[in-house]
XYZ file of C-alpha atoms in Angstrom:
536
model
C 20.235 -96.768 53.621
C 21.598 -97.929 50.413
C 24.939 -100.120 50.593
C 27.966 -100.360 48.783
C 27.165 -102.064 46.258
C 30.190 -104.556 46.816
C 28.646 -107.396 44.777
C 28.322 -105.338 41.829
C 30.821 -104.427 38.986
C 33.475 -102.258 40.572
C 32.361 -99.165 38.477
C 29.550 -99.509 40.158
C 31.003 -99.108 43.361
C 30.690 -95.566 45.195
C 33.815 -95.543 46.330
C 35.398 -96.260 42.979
C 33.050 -93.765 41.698
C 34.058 -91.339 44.329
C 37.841 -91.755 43.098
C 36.924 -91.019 39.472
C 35.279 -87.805 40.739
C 37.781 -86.615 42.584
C 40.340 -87.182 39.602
C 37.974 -85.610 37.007
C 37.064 -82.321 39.316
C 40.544 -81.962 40.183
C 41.660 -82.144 36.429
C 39.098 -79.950 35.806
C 40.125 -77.398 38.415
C 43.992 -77.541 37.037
C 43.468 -76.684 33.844
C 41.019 -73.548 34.235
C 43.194 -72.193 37.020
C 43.271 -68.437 36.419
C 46.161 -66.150 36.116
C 43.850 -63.251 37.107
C 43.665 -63.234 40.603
C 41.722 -59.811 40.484
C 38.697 -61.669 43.076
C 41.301 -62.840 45.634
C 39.880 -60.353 48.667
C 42.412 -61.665 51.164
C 44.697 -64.779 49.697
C 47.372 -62.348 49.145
C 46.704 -61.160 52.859
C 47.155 -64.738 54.296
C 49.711 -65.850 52.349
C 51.891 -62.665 53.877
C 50.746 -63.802 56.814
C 51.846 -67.527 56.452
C 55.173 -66.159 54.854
C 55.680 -63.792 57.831
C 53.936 -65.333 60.972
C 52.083 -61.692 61.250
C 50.149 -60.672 64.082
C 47.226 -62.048 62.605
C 48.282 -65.427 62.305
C 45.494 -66.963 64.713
C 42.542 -65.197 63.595
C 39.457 -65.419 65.246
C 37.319 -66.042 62.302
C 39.858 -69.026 60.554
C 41.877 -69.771 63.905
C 43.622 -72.928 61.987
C 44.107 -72.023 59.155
C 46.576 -69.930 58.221
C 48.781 -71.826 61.203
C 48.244 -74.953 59.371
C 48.938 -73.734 56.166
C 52.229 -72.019 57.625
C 53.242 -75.604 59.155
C 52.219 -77.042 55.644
C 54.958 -75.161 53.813
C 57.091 -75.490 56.538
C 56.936 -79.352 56.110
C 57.690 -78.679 52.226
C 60.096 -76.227 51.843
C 63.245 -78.734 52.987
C 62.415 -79.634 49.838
C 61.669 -76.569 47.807
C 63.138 -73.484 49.478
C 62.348 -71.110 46.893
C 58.432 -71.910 47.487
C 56.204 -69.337 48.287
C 52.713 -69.388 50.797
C 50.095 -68.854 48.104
C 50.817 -71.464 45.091
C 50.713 -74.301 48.608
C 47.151 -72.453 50.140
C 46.201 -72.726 46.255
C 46.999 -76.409 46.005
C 45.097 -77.419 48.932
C 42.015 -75.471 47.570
C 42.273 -77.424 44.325
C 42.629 -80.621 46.482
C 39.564 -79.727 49.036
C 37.386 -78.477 46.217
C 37.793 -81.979 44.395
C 37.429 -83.633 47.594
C 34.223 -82.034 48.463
C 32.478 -82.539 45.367
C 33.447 -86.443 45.662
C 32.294 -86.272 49.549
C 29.231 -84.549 48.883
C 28.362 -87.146 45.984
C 29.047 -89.957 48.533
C 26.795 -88.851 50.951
C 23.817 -88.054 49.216
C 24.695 -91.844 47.169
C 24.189 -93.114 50.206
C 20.459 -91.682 50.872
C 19.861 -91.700 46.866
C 20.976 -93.046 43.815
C 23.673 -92.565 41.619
C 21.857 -90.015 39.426
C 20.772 -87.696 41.698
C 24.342 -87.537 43.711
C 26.071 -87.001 40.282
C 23.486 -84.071 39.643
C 24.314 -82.901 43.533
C 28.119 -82.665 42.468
C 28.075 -81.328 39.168
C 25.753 -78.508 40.733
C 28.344 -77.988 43.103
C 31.199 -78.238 40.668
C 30.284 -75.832 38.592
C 28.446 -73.332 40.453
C 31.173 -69.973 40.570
C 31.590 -69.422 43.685
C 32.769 -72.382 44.398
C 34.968 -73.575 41.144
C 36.281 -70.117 41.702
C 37.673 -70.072 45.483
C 38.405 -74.152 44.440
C 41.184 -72.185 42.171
C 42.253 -69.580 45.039
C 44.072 -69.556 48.039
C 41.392 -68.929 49.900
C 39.826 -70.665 52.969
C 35.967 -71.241 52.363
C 36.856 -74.307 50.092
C 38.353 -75.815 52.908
C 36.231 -75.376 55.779
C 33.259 -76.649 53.834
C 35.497 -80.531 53.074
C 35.624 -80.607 56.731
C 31.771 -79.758 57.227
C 30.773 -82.020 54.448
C 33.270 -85.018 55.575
C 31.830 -84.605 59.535
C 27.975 -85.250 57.812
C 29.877 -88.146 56.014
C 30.427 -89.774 59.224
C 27.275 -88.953 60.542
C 25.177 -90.389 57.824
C 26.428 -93.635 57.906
C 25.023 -96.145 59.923
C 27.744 -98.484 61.619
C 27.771 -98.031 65.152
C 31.237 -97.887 66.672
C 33.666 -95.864 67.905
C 35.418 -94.004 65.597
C 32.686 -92.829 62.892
C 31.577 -90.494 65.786
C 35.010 -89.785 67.146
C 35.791 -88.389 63.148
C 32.579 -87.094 62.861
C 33.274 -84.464 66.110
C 37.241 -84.545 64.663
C 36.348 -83.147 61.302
C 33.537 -80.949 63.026
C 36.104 -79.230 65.284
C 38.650 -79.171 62.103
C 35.457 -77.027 60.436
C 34.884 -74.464 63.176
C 38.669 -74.256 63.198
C 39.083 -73.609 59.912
C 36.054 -70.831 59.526
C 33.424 -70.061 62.294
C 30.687 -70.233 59.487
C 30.981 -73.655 60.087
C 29.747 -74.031 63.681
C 25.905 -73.946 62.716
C 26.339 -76.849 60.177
C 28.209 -79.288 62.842
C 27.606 -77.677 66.309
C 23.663 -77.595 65.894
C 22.663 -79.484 62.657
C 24.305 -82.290 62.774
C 22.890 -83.212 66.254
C 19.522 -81.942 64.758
C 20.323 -84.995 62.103
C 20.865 -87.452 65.041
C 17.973 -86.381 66.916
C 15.489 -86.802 64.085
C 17.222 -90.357 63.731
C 16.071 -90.878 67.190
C 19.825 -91.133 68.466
C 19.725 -88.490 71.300
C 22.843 -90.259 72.836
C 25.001 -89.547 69.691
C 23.423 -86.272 69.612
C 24.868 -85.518 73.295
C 28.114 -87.224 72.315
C 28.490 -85.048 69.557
C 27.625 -81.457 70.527
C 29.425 -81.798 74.029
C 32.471 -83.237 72.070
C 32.566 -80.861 69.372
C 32.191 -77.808 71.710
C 34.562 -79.093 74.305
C 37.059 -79.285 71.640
C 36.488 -76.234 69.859
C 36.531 -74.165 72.988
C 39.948 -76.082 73.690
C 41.129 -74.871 70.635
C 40.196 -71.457 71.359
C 41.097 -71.524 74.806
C 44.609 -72.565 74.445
C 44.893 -69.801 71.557
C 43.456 -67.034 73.970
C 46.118 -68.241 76.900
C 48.971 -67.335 74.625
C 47.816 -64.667 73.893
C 48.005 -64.924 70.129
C 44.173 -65.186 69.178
C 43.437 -61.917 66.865
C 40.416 -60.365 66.556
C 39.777 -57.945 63.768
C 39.479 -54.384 64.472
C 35.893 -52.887 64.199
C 35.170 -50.950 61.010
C 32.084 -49.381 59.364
C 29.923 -52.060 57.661
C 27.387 -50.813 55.304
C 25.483 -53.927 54.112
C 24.172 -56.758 56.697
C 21.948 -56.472 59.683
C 18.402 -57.626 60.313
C 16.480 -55.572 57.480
C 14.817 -55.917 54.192
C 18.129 -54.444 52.492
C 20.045 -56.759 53.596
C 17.891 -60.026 52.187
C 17.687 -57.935 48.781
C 21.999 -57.664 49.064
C 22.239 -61.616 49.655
C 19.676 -62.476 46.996
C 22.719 -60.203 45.122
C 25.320 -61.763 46.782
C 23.615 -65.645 46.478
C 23.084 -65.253 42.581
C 26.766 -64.122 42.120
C 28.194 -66.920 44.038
C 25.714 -69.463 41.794
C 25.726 -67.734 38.402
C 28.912 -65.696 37.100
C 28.583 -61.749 36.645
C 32.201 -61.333 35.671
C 31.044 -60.023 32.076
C 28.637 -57.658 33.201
C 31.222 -55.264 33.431
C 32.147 -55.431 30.074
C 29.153 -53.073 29.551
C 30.256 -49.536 30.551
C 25.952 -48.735 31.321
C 25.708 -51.519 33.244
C 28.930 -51.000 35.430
C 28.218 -47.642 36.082
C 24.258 -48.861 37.542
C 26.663 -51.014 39.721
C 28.373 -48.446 41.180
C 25.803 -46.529 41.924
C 24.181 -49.234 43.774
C 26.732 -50.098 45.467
C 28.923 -46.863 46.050
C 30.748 -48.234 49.305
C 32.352 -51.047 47.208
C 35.639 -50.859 45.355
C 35.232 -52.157 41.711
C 38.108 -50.650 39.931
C 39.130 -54.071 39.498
C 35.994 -55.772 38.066
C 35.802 -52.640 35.468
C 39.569 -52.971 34.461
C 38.828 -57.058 34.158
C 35.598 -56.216 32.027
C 37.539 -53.466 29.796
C 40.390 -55.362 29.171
C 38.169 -58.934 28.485
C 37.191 -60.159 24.864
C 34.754 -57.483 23.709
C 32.320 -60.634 21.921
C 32.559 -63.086 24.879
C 30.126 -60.931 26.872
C 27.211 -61.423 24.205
C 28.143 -64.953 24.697
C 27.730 -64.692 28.464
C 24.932 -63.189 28.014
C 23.290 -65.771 25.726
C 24.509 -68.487 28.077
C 22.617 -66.737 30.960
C 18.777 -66.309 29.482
C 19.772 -69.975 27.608
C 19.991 -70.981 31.939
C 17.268 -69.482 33.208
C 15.042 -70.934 30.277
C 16.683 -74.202 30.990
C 16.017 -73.620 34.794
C 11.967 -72.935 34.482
C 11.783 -75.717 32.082
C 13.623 -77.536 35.031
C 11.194 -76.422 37.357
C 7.787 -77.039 35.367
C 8.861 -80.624 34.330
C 9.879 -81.449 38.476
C 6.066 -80.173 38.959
C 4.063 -81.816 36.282
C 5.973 -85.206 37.341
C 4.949 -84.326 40.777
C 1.188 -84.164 39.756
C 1.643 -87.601 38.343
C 1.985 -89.376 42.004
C 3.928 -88.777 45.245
C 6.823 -91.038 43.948
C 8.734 -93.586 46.186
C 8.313 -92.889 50.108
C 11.534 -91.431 52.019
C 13.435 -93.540 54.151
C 13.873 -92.040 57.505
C 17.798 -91.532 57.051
C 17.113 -89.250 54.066
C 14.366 -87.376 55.773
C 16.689 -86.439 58.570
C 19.416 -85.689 56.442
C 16.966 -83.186 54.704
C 15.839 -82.240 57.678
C 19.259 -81.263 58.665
C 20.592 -80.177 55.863
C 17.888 -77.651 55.108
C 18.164 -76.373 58.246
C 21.953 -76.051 57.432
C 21.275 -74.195 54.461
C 18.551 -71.805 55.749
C 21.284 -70.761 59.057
C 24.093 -70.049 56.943
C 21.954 -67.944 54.840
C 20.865 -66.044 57.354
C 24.461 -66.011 59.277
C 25.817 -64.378 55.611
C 22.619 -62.039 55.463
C 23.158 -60.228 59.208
C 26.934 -60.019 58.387
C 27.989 -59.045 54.943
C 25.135 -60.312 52.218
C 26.367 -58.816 49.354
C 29.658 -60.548 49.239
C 29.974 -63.368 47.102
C 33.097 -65.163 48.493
C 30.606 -65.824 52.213
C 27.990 -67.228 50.026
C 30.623 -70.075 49.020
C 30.431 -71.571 52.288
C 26.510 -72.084 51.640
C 26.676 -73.932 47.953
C 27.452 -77.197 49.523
C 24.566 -77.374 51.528
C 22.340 -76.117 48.452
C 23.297 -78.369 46.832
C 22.964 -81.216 49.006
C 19.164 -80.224 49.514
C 18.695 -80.579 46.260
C 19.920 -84.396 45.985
C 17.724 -84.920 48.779
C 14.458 -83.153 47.979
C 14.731 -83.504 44.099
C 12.308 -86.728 43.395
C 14.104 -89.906 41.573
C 15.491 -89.529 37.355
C 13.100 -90.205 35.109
C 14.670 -90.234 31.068
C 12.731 -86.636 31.263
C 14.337 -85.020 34.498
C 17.687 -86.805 33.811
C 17.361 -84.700 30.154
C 16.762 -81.527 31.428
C 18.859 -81.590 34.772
C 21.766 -82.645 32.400
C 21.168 -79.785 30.061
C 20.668 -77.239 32.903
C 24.292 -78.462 34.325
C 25.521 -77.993 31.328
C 24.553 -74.336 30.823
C 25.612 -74.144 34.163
C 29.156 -74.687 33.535
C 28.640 -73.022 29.976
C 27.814 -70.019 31.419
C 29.986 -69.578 34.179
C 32.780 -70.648 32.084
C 32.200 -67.877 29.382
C 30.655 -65.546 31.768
C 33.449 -65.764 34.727
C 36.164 -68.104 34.248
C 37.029 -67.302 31.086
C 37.348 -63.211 31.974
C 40.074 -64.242 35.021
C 41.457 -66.657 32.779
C 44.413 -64.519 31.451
C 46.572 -61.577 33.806
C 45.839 -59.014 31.004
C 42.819 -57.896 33.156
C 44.187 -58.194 36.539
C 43.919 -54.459 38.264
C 46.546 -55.234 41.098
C 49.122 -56.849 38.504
C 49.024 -53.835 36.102
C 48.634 -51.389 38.795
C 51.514 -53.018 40.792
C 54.231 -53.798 37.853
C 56.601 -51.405 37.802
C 56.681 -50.772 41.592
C 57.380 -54.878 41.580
C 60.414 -54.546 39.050
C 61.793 -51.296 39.726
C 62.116 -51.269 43.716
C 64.361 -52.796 46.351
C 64.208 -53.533 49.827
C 65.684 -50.208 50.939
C 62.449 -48.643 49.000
C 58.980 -47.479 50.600
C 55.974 -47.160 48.585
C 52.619 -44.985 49.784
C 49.056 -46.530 48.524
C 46.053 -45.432 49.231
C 44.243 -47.877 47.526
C 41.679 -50.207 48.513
C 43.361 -53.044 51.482
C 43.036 -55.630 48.468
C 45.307 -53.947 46.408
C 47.792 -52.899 48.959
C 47.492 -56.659 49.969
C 48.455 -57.503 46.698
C 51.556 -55.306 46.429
C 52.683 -55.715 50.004
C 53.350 -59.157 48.904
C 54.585 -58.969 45.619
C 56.992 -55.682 45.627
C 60.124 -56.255 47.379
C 59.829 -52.493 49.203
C 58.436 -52.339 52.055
C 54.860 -50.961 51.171
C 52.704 -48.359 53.427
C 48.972 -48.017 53.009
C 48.196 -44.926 54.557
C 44.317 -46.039 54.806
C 45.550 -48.200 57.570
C 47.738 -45.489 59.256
C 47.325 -42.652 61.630
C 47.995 -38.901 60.192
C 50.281 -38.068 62.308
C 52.502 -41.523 62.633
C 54.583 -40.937 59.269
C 57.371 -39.637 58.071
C 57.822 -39.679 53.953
C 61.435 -38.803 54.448
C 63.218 -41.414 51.864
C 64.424 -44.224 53.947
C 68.667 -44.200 54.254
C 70.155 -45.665 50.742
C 66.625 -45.745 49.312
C 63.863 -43.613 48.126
C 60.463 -43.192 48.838
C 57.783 -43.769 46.174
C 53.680 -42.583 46.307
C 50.813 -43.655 44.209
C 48.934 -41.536 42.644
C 45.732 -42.747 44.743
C 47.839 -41.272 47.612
C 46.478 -37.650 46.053
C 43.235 -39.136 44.335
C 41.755 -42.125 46.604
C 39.147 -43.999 46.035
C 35.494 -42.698 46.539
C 34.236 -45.995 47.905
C 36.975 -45.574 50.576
C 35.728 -41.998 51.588
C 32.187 -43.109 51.525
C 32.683 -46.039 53.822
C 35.704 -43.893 56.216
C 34.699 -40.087 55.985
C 37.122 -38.954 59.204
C 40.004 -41.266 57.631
C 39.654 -39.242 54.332
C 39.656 -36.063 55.512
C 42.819 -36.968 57.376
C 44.453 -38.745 54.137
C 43.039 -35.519 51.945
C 45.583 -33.005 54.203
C 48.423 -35.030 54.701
C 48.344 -35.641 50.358
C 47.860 -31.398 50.418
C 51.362 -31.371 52.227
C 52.761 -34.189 50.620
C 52.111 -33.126 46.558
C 55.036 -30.493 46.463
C 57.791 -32.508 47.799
C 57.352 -35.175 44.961
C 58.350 -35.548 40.840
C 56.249 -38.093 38.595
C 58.498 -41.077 37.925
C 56.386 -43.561 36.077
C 53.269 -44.066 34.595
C 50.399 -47.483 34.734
C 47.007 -47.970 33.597
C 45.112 -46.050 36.349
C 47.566 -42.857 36.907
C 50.769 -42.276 37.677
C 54.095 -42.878 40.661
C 55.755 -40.320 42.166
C 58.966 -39.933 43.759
C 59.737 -38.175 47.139
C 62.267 -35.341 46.747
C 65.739 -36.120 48.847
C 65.820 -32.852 49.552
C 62.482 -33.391 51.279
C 60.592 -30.377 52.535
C 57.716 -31.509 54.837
C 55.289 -29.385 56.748
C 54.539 -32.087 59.712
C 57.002 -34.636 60.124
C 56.295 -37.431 62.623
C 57.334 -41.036 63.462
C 57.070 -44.029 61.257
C 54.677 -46.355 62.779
C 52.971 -48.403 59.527
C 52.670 -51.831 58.737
C-alpha cells in the first residue's frame, strides 16, 4: 500500500493532486454544459417532482434522492426564491462527477502509481456516458461518488473506527441514492475484505450496511410514502442472447458517443428498424438540425479510436511477452478482485433489466474503469504514449461526436416541440400530448398549463371540455402518436386511436412547430363521450 507521499514536494502529494483534479474536471464539466437537454429521460420528471413533492417523491429505485435534492433547494431558496429544482440537481451532478473522477484517481493511487490513476480518471472523465449525466440532473452520477467514496474507505488500511463506520455510511448513502448500487457495497466490498483476510470487517460491514438500508426502507414503507413504479411492457432485458447483443449496444454508447450517427438519414432509419419500440424523434431532430460536416469529423475521430485502441491493445501484449512485470501486492489483488466482480454484476444487473439503455450503463463506467488501473501493467515511455493518445481520441471523439451535437438548443426536440405551448398558455390552459413520457415530462414542467398526456390516462376518465376562463389545447400527436408507443402499448393505442376519432371535429389548428401542428378545442364543444377528469 503506497503512502502519501508526505515527505515529498506537495505536488506530489495525492491529496493535492486530488484537489487539482477535482478543479480541472469540474471546469471542464462547466464549460461544455449543454443547452440541449434532448437525452434527459427523466431530469425533467424529478425535478417536477422535487418542485411539487409528487407522489413519487420516495421512489423505490432512488429512495433519497429526489427527497434530498427537494431539502437541498429548500435549504437554498431563503436565498434565491426564484430558483428552480433542475439547475440545483444539475449542480450537484457537476459537483459528484468531479468528485468521482478525483475519488476514483485516489483510490487506485493508492494500489498504483500516479500514471496509471491519472489514465483511470481521464478514462472515466471522458467516457460519454458519464461526462454526459456529469452535465444533467440526473441521479447515476451521484450514486456512483457514494459507491466509489465507500471503496475509498475500504481500501485504506488504518484500522479504527470511523473508516468503517463511513465506509457502511457512504454504502447506505449509495443504495439510497440508486439500488444499482447494492451489488458494488452490499456484496463486493465485503468480497474485498474477505480476500484481505478481514472476515470481521467483512461481517461489520454487510450487517451494517443492510441493517441500515433496510432502516431506510423500512421507515419509508411505514409512512406509507415508498413508490413503486407501475408495471409496463419491457421489450429488451431478460436472460437471453438478445439481451447481451442490446448491452454490448447499450455499453458502447455509454463509452463512445453515437450522437452523430443520426446525422445520416440511412443510418437512422437502420436504427429504427432495429429498435422499433424506442422513441428517437429526438435523436433524428438533434442529428438534422446538427452541423452537416461535424459528423465526417465524428466519424474520423471514431476509426482514428479504435485504431488507437488495437494499437493500445497489441503494445499492452507484446510488453507482456517481455516478462510478468512487478508482482501484485495483496491490497491491489483484492481490490481487483472486487472490483471486477463489481463490474461483471452490474453488467449483468443492466443486461436482465433494460441493456440497451445507455443512461444504466453509466452506473458501470466507474468500475471499468477502475479495473483497468488495476489490471493495466505499470507506464512504460511506450504505454504512457499510446494510453495518452487513446484518451485523447477519447475525449476527441466524444466531444465532436456527442457533446458538441447537445451543445446548442437548436436541436433540442422537446424545446422546439414545446415553444409556443410554453409562451402562449396560462395556468387556466390544458394541453393534450400524446407524445412519448419524456416529452410530456419536458412540457409538464416547462408550460405554465396544466398539461395531460393521454398515454398515461384511462379512455374514459376525460373530459376535453375547455377548463372555466381557459381553453383547451391538443397536439397534433394526440391524432398521429408515435409508432414506438403503439408497438410497445397495443390496447393503450387502440383506446387513444378512438377517443382522437371523436376528438378531431371539435377542434381548429391554432399554431404550427417543427413536427406538426396545435389545435384548439371548440367552446362550443360537441363531444360524443364525455367523462370525468382524472389526469395527472
Amino acid at each position: 500500500m503506497k503512502p502519501e507521499d508526505a515527505s515529498g514536494p506537495w505536488w506530489r502529494r495525492g491529496s493535492i493532486q486530488a484537489r487539482i483534479l477535482f478543479a480541472a474536471t469540474l471546469l471542464l464539466f462547466l464549460l461544455t454544459f449543454p443547452e440541449n437537454h434532448t437525452e434527459a429521460e427523466d431530469a425533467y420528471d424529478y425535478a417536477w417532482n422535487v418542485e411539487r413533492g409528487g407522489e413519487a417523491l420516495f421512489h423505490s429505485f432512488h429512495l433519497l434522492y429526489l427527497p434530498l435534492m427537494r431539502a437541498l433547494r429548500g435549504f437554498i431558496r431563503p436565498f434565491s426564491t426564484e430558483l428552480h429544482a433542475y439547475p440545483v440537481m444539475a449542480a450537484v451532478s457537476l459537483l459528484s462527477g468531479a468528485a468521482a473522477v478525483a475519488a476514483l484517481f485516489l483510490v487506485v493511487r493508492r494500489l498504483r502509481d500516479t500514471g496509471v490513476a491519472l489514465f483511470a480518471a481521464a478514462g472515466l472523465t471522458f467516457s460519454y456516458g458519464f461526462w454526459r449525466y456529469a452535465c444533467e440532473a440526473e441521479v447515476y452520477v451521484p450514486a456512483s461518488l457514494a459507491a466509489l467514496a465507500a471503496f475509498g474507505c475500504a481500501v485504506r488500511d488504518e484500522r479504527g473506527a470511523r473508516l468503517q463506520a463511513a465506509a457502511v455510511g457512504f454504502s447506505i448513502l449509495a443504495v439510497s441514492l440508486h439500488v444499482l448500487q447494492g451489488w458494488a457495497v452490499l456484496v463486493c466490498l465485503p468480497v474485498y475484505h474477505l480476500l484481505r483476510r478481514r472476515p470481521r470487517r467483512a461481517l461489520i460491514h454487510l450487517l451494517g450496511s443492510a441493517a441500515g438500508i433496510a432502516a431506510v426502507y423500512g421507515t419509508t414503507a411505514a409512512t406509507g410514502r415508498l413508490f413503486f413504479t407501475a408495471g409496463s411492457w419491457q421489450p429488451e432485458g431478460g436472460l437471453r442472447v438478445a439481451s447481451l447483443l442490446k448491452g454490448i449496444v447499450g455499453a458502447g454508447q455509454s463509452l463512445v458517443a453515437g450522437n452523430f450517427v443520426f446525422a445520416f438519414p440511412g443510418a437512422a432509419s437502420a436504427i429504427e428498424r432495429m429498435f422499433p419500440y424506442r422513441a428517437l424523434s429526438e435523436e433524428i431532430f438533434m442529428g438534422r438540425a446538427g452541423p452537416a460536416g461535424l459528423r465526417f469529423a465524428a466519424a474520423g475521430t471514431l476509426v482514428a479510436l479504435a485504431v488507437a485502441a488495437t494499437l493500445a491493445l497489441l503494445t499492452e501484449v507484446r510488453s507482456k511477452r517481455g516478462g510478468a512485470g512487478a508482482p501484485w501486492s495483496a491490497p491491489r489483488r483484492a481490490a481487483a478482485g472486487a472490483v471486477i466482480l463489481w463490474l461483471t454484476g452490474a453488467s449483468g444487473a443492466v443486461c436482465v433489466f433494460e441493456p440497451g439503455n445507455p443512461e444504466l450503463w453509466t452506473a458501470v463506467l466507474p468500475p471499468l474503469w477502475m479495473t483497468a488501473g488495476l489490471v493495466l501493467p505499470a507506464a512504460t515511455p511506450r504505454r504512457r504514449g499510446t494510453r495518452t493518445a487513446l484518451i485523447a481520441l477519447l475525449a476527441l471523439h466524444n466531444w465532436t461526436g456527442g457533446m458538441a451535437w447537445i451543445a446548442g438548443g437548436e436541436g433540442d426536440y422537446h424545446a422546439r416541440k414545446a415553444e409556443w405551448v410554453v409562451e402562449n398558455t396560462d395556468s387556466q390552459d390544458k394541453v393534450l400530448t400524446a407524445d412519448n413520457p419524456v416529452f410530456f415530462f419536458y412540457l409538464r414542467y416547462h408550460a405554465p398549463a396544466r398539461v395531460v398526456s393521454l398515454q398515461r390516462l384511462a379512455e374514459d376518465a376525460f373530459d376535453p371540455a375547455p377548463p372555466p376562463g381557459g381553453y383547451t389545447y391538443v397536439y397534433g400527436d394526440v391524432f398521429a402518436p408515435p409508432e414506438s408507443m403503439g408497438i410497445r402499448f397495443p390496447g393503450r393505442s387502440t383506446k387513444l386511436k378512438r377517443f382522437a376519432e371523436r376528438l378531431r371535429p371539435a377542434v381548429e389548428p391554432v399554431a404550427s412547430h417543427p413536427f406538426g401542428k396545435i389545435y384548439r378545442v371548440r367552446e362550443s364543444l360537441e363531444f360524443s363521450a364525455p367523462g370525468r377528469y382524472t389526469g395527472m
